[in-house]
Phi, psi and omega in degrees: 000317178299324180297317179295318180296316179297319178297317180297316179296318179299313179298317179299317179296319178298315180297316179297318179298316179296318181296318178296321178296319178296317179299317179296319180296322179293315182289334179257017183297147177296326183287336185255112176213098184294344181282345178262109180241140177277142176284164178300323180296320179294319179294317180295323179296319180295329185257019182300124182280152175300148177248121186262134174251110182300149177288148175275352177268157183278051182231157185277069174205162175269145177286333178202155175223125177269124176230110185062231181266010183247131173256117179263121178262138175295162174301136182241139176243176179278053182295135181291339180131146178062014180071026184274349181135175182276158177296146181284157172115353175096202189300321185293302180295328178296319181295316178298315180295321177302314179296323176301317181291321177295315179299323179295318178296315178300317181298325178298342179250012179074025183240171175221181180298336178294345179269351181283131179238354180211133176229144171238122185248134175240126180245135178290336181216111183296345176291347179266007183301317181296316177300317179299313181301321179300318180286313181307313184297335179284346182267350181237154178290129178306136181087350179233040178287142175295159169297153187207145169240141177226140181212153173272139181233165184265031179139141178233162181306140177058021179075021182297154177269336184213146173218142179219134172248153185224156170240136180231147177276122182221081184301137182259148179295147179279000000 
């Protein structure tokens, strides 16, 4: 009986000791430091909501959305204006018009093509890729081309031959 009582007391002491060590670890945790408090500005910066720029076309999408320091532009086509259709003449005039529309969206945010760092290109016919590249390369400074993905698709809005979406760096004030 004395042996069982001594064993029970020993187990109880071990458990209490372990529990005290866990409490000390929680109170001395690296994650818990009440002296480090975030300012209201830091909290607001972390929770900054996206800023939406409505499209000038009569369709249900934003032309751009600012999230943090990145401006995401919707895919742009060579629309003639007002959502009436693409400019006539095929890939060449459509590509130039598409870039005009992208530059206008960037300008509304105080940016230019030099701020673009990522493009995604969709072509209705991959055989027009070379013509597109010739025009595309003229809009960016050689050696500073954005990263890019290009793909052939089975149809674009309004019968367009090309569509491109872009991401631009647009640092926000702290």
